[in-house]
XYZ file of C-alpha atoms in Angstrom:
336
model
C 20.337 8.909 41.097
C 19.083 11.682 43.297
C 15.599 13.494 43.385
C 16.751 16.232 40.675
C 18.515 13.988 38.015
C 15.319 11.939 38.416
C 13.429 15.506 37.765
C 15.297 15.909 34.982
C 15.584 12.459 33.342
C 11.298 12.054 33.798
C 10.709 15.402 32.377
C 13.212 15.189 30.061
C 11.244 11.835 28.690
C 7.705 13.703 28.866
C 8.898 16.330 26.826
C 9.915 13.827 24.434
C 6.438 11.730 24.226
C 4.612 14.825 24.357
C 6.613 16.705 21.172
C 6.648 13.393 19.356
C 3.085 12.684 19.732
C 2.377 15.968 18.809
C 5.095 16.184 15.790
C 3.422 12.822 14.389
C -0.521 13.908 14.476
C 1.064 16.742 12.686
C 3.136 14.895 10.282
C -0.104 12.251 9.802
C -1.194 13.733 6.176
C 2.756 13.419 4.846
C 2.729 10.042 6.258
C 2.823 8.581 2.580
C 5.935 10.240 1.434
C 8.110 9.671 4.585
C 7.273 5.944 4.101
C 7.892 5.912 0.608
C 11.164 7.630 1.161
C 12.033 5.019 3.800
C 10.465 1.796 1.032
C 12.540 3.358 -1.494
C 15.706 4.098 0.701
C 15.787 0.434 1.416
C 15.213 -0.705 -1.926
C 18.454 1.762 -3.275
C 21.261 1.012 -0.745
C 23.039 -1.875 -1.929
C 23.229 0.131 -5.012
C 24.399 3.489 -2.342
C 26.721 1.345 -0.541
C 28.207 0.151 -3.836
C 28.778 3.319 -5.611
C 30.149 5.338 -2.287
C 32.254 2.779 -1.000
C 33.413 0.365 -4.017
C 33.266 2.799 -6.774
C 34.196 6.103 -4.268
C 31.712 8.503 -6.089
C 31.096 11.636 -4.058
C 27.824 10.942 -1.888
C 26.113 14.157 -3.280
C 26.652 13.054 -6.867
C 25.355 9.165 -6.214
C 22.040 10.737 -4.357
C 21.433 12.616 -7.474
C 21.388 9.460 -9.681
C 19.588 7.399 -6.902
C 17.152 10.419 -6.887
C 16.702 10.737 -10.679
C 16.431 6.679 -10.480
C 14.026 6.735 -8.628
C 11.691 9.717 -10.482
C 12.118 7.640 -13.783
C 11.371 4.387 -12.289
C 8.963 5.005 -9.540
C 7.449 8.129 -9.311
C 6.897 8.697 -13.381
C 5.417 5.444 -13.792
C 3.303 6.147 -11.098
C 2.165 9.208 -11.718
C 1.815 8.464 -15.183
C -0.689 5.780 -14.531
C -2.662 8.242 -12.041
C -3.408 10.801 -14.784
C -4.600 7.969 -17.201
C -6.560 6.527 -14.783
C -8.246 10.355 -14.412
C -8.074 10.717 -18.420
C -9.976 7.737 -18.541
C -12.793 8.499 -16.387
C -13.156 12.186 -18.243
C -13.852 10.010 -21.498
C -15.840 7.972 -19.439
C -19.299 8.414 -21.702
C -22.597 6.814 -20.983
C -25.651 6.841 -22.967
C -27.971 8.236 -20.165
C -31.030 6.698 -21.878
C -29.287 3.488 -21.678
C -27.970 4.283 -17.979
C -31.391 5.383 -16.724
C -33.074 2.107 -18.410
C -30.433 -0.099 -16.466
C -30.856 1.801 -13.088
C -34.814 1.172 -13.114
C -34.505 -2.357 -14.783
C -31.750 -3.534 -11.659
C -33.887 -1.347 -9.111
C -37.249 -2.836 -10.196
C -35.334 -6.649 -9.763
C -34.098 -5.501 -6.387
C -37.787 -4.508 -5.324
C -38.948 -7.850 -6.186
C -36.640 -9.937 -4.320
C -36.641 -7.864 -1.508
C -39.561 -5.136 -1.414
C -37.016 -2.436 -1.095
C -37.977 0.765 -3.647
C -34.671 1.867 -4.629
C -35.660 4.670 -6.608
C -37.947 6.032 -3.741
C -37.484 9.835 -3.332
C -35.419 9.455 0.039
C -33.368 6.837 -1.391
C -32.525 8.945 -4.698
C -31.826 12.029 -2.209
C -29.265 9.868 0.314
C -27.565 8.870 -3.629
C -27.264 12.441 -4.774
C -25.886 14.071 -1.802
C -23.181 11.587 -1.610
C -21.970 12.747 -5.078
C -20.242 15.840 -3.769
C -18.655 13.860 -1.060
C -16.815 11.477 -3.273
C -15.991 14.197 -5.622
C -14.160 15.972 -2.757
C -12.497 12.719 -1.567
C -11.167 11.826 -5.561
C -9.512 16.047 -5.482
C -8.263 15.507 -2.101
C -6.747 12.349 -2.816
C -5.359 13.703 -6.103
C -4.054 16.722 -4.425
C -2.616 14.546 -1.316
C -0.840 12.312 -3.896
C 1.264 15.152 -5.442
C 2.238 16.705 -2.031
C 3.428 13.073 -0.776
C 5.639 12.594 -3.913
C 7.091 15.860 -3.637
C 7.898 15.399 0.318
C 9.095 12.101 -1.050
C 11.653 13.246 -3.364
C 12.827 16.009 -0.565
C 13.260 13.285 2.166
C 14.486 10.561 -0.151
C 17.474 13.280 -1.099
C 18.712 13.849 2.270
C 17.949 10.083 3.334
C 20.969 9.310 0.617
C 22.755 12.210 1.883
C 23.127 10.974 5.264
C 22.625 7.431 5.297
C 25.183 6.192 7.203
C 24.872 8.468 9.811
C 21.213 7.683 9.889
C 21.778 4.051 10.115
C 24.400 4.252 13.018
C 22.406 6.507 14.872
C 18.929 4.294 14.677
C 21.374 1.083 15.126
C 22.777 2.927 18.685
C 19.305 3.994 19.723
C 17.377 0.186 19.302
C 16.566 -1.264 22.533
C 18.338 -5.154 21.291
C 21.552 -6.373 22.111
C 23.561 -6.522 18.891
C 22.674 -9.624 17.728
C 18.903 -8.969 18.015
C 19.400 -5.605 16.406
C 20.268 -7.426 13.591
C 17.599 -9.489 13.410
C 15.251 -6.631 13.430
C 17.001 -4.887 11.050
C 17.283 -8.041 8.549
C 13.521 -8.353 9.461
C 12.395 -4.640 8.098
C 14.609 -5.287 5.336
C 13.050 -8.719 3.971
C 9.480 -7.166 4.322
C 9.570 -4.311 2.816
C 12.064 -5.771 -0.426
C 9.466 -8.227 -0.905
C 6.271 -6.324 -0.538
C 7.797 -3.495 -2.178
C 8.454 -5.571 -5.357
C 6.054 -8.684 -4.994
C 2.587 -6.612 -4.200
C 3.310 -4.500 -7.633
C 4.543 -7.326 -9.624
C 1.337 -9.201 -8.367
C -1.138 -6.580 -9.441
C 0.017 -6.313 -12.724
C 0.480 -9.680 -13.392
C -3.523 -9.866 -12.243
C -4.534 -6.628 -13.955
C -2.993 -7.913 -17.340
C -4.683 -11.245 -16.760
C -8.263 -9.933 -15.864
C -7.989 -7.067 -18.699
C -7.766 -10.511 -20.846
C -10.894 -11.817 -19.380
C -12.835 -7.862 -19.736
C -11.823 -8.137 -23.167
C -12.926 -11.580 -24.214
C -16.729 -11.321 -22.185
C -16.947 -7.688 -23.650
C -16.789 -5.808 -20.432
C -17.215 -1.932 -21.214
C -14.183 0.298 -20.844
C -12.092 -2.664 -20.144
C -8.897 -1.099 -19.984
C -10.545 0.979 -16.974
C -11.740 -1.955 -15.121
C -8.120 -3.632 -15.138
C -6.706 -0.809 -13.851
C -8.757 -0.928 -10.842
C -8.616 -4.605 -11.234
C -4.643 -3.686 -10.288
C -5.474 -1.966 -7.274
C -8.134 -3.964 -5.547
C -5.135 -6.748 -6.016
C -3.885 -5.277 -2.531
C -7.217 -5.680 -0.497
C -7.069 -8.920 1.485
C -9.647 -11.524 1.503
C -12.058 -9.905 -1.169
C -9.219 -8.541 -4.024
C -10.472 -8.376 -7.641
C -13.762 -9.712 -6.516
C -14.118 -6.284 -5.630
C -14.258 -4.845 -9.595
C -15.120 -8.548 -11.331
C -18.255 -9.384 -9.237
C -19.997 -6.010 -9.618
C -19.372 -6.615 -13.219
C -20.839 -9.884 -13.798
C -23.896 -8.924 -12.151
C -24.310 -6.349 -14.091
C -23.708 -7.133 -17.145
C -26.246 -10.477 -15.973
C -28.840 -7.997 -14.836
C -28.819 -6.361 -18.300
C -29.514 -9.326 -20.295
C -26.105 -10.244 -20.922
C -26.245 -13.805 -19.675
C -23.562 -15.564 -21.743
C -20.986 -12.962 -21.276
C -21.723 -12.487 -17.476
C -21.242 -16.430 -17.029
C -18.388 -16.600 -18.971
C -16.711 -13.898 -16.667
C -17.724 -15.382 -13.624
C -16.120 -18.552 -15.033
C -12.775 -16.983 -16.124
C -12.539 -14.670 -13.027
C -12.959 -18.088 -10.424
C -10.925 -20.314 -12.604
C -7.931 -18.422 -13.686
C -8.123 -15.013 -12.082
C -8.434 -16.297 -8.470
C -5.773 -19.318 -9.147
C -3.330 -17.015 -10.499
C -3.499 -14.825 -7.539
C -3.337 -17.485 -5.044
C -0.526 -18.889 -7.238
C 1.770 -15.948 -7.867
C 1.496 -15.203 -3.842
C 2.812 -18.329 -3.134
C 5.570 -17.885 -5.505
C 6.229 -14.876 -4.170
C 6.270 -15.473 -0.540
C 9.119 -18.773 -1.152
C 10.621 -16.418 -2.860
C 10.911 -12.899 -1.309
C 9.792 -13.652 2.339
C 7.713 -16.759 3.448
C 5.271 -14.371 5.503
C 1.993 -16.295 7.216
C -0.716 -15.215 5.163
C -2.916 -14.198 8.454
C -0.332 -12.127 8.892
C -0.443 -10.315 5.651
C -4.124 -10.114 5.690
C -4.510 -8.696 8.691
C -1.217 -6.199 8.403
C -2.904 -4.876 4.990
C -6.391 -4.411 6.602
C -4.691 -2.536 9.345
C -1.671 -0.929 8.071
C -4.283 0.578 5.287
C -6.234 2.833 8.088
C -2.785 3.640 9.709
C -0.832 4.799 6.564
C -3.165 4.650 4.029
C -1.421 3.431 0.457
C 1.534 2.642 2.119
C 0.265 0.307 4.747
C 0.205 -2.510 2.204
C 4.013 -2.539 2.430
C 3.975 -1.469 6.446
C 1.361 -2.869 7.700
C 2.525 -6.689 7.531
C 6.158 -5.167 9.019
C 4.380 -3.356 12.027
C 2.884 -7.271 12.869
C 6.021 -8.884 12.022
C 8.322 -6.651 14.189
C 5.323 -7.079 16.879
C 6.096 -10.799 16.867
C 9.521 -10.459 16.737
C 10.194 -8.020 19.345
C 7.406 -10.548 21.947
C 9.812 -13.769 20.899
C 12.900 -11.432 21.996
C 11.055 -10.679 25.415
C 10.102 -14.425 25.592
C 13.527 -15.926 24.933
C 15.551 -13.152 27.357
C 13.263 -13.003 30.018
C 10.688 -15.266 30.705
C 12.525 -18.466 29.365
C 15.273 -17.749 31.450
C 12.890 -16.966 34.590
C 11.888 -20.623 34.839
């Protein structure tokens, strides 16, 4: 290779890095629809394969089905849930008497055991200007949710389109020999079936559970609570501690002793077993992942991609390891 093919082959590869770094900085807040098109492009293509090569249906018309599949199953459900979940914290009423009684009763506690005046002026001032914050954080999320479904749905449409050109031309551009690409490939695919399905399946099964619990030890607004108890399923570590903790003391802090106790009881007994329990399950059955590594995947995978780095952020460790064991076994085994 002489000086100007290398000229052209090193610029060439700048240009690349430097568009594609600044294409994905750019791409960053549609990050949650491209990776739900790709979750749910996995999920569908047995089901593509089947119908354009078994069945011969035209590719357009099997994308369309896929697509509507997909809105009925996914994206409704979804979104349908979302705007309950908002419904429910419109009707959200408090008795401020009651509220304001609570707030000095906990904050007068909290200045006993500790000597620090919650309700001092500064303190009440840090509180209230946060408010507006969180308020534009819940619209922006709200907002960034619809956007992502709709890029969704577009890339989703012309994922089915062109799948198998897609999947021969990231097969011919992977960096394995064939046998390796393969394993990569089969890699992706177990991790995000499983999380896809099992981290779902798993947060209903626990929201349904711990609505059970908020219903029994007459949590307020329990229907509320188990929905959230269904999303702080997915943090590692911590989980529905995150919604039934906060409760108990609360409820404990205003007077409601028997109740509180018998939720702390139910929530380490059978809320915390069941989780531990249906993960197991789950990981014999879907993919036996190493729980470090799903741990720390969600904890990271959830600043990279946000909602979606529950299902990527395991696969970005996984294909880590797996692409290090590749290097290991061609090239440093074989160096001894």
């Amino acid at each position: 290779m002489n000086v100007k093919e290398r000229y052209w082959k090193y610029s060439l590869v700048t240009i690349i890095i430097v568009l594609g770094v600044i294409l994905f900085v750019e791409f960053i807040p549609f990050l949650g629809g491209i990776l739900g098109a790709c979750t749910i492009y996995i999920l569908v293509r047995k089901q593509l394969l089947y119908l354009t090569e078994k069945k011969h249906w035209r590719r357009s018309f099997v994308a369309i089905i896929l697509l509507l599949e997909t809105i009925l199953c996914f994206l409704i459900p979804l979104s349908l849930a979302v705007w309950l979940f908002i419904n429910k914290l419109q009707n959200f009423n408090l008795d401020p008497t009651q509220l304001v009684k609570s707030a000095e009763h906990i904050a007068n506690l909290i200045e006993q055991r500790t000597g620090y005046d919650v309700l001092d002026t500064s303190n009440i001032m840090s509180a209230v200007s946060i408010l507006p914050k969180i308020g534009q954080v819940l619209m922006g999320g709200i907002s960034g949710f619809a956007i992502n479904v709709a890029v969704l749905v577009l890339i989703l449409y012309f994922m089915l389109i062109g799948g198998a050109k897609m999947e021969k031309y990231v097969y011919s551009i992977l960096p394995f020999s064939d046998e390796n690409k393969k394993n990569v490939l089969g890699e992706i695919n177990m991790i995000v079936t499983s999380n896809a399905i099992g981290i779902p399946l798993l947060a209903i099964i626990q929201g349904l559970i711990a609505l059970l619990g908020y219903w029994i030890f007459n949590v307020p607004s329990p229907f509320l609570f188990g929905f959230l108890t269904c999303f702080a399923t997915i943090i590692p570590v911590v989980g529905t501690a995150l919604v039934w903790l906060p409760l108990a003391l609360y409820m404990a802090l205003t007077g409601d002793w028997v109740n509180a106790a018998g939720l702390t009881a139910f929530a380490l007994i059978i809320i915390t077993n069941v989780d531990n329990l249906i993960r197991f399950i789950l990981q014999k059955k879907m993919a036996d992942t190493h729980p470090l590594i799903t741990i720390f995947g969600v904890i990271i995978g959830l600043s990279l991609f946000g909602f979606m780095g529950i299902i990527f952020g395991p696969l970005l460790i996984s294909i880590f390891i797996l692409c290090f064991n590749i290097f290991k076994e061609k090239y440093l085994d074989n160096a001894r």
